[in-house]
Amino acid sequence: MPKPRRALAAAVVALVLPLSACGSGGDGGGSTDASGKVEGDITFQTWNLRANFKPYFDGLIADFEKKYPGTRVKWVDQPAEGYPDKLSADAGGGTLPDVVNVSPDLVAPLAKAGLVLDLDKAAGKYRSEYLDGAWASHQVPGMSGTYAFPWYLNTGPLFYNKALFTKAGLNPGRPPKTYDELFADALQMAKKSGGQVATLANVPTFEDFGRYGVTLMNRQGTAFAFNDTKGVELLTRYKELYDAKALDPQALTATPESSGKKFLTGAVAMNPGSALDLDNFKKNAPSLYRNIGITDQITSTGHVNMYVMGVMVNSRTKHTPAAVAFAHFVTDAQNQMSFAKKVAIFPSTAGSLNDPYFTKEDGTDETRVRIAAAKSLKNAVNYTPVLFSDQMKTALRNEVAKALQGKESPKQALDNAVNAADRLLQQG
């Protein structure tokens, strides 16, 4: 189950924009009217879910077909690797399925190409069933409309190593709650350990700038703005950490996997994660598990970052009522709740996070993490704009690296990253 942070390359937009027809219907386009009879054959595509959840989806489809006699749903599942390329090929070849599992950044180029049904128009009556932040996550700057039903959400806490905090003279029962506290604790950790223990393992990402309160884009969605005063301030503070070895020296090339290993081995004192990580700590790092601390994401905005998956409807489907009905069925409160109890994800439907499953403590760390995450998701946001592509992420990371290494000032690095992102945005 991938995190929703993968984007179509800019070339995909160029590929799909000229298309005049697409979809399982094959020849010419469908209707945007979802009010007709729910009937017909549709295809539903998921993203790397069959291996672990086949019984769930088989049951889901059977329930839908029972509810709507005369429908038939063909389920196809694609591997995580190359999924954006697969969507691109389907769009270009006229074989885009009727209902498709997407993340916000994947839906944006398809929406721009006119290949995605606007749910504000076709299914606006369902909007109140979902959390506001989740519904808004599949909106595209510069376009009116919403282009996917929100499906499952995820977020997670910060884990920290209490033993390392104690060795550094920090209170293991009082982890940092603000950025000022985080940076102060990190510098103390590095000093006390002689530069052997870093507090953080990753350079700041786009979502980190968002959590810090940086203005990310202009309101029109036509230009990026993360080189503002607060953006420069954040990168300057990370440069201070890097120089003091409070930021891991290998952070410039770190991946989530490598950062996780650093945390497991005690080379890094804090790392973001989810409830899924606790079992890994228990099995592979029992000494860490005995000393694990759990705290909230640090944010200046009061809103944690939300990862979100969605379910879009192909605007060219020949069976719009059935496709919309099935996309809604997959993401309704009952089915999302059922799915959430099979894996550590969270429903995007309004009210679901008040269920005892997400509110009632049972004394375990797993439940504690789940309850804390559910509470934070009620007003969480997806900080990464749907228009921020993989190429833009690479440009930002490269410029951040230059700033940390002292090759450019933080201001110059962010100016360069914004200019590169704006150029890519114009090309798209």
CSV table of C-alpha atoms in Angstrom, one decimal, residues 2 21 47 62 68 101 108 117 174 178 191 229 253 264 273 282 295 302 323 328 339 355 358 388 410:
chain,number,residue,atom,x,y,z
A,2,PRO,CA,1.9,3.1,-1.2
A,21,ALA,CA,-11.5,9.9,-26.0
A,47,TRP,CA,-2.8,0.2,-6.5
A,62,ALA,CA,-20.0,-8.9,-4.3
A,68,TYR,CA,-27.3,-3.1,-7.8
A,101,ASN,CA,-7.4,4.3,-7.2
A,108,ALA,CA,-4.1,16.3,-11.3
A,117,LEU,CA,-15.3,13.4,-13.6
A,174,ARG,CA,9.1,15.9,27.8
A,178,THR,CA,7.6,23.3,19.1
A,191,LYS,CA,27.0,18.4,21.6
A,229,THR,CA,10.9,34.7,4.9
A,253,THR,CA,20.8,11.1,0.4
A,264,LEU,CA,16.7,1.4,14.8
A,273,GLY,CA,6.3,6.8,11.6
A,282,LYS,CA,9.4,-5.0,18.9
A,295,THR,CA,4.8,12.3,20.6
A,302,GLY,CA,-1.9,23.5,14.3
A,323,ALA,CA,-19.1,4.1,-11.9
A,328,HIS,CA,-18.9,6.1,-3.5
A,339,PHE,CA,-11.1,-1.6,5.7
A,355,ASP,CA,-15.8,5.4,16.6
A,358,PHE,CA,-10.2,5.3,17.3
A,388,PHE,CA,4.1,19.6,-7.0
A,410,PRO,CA,19.4,29.4,2.0
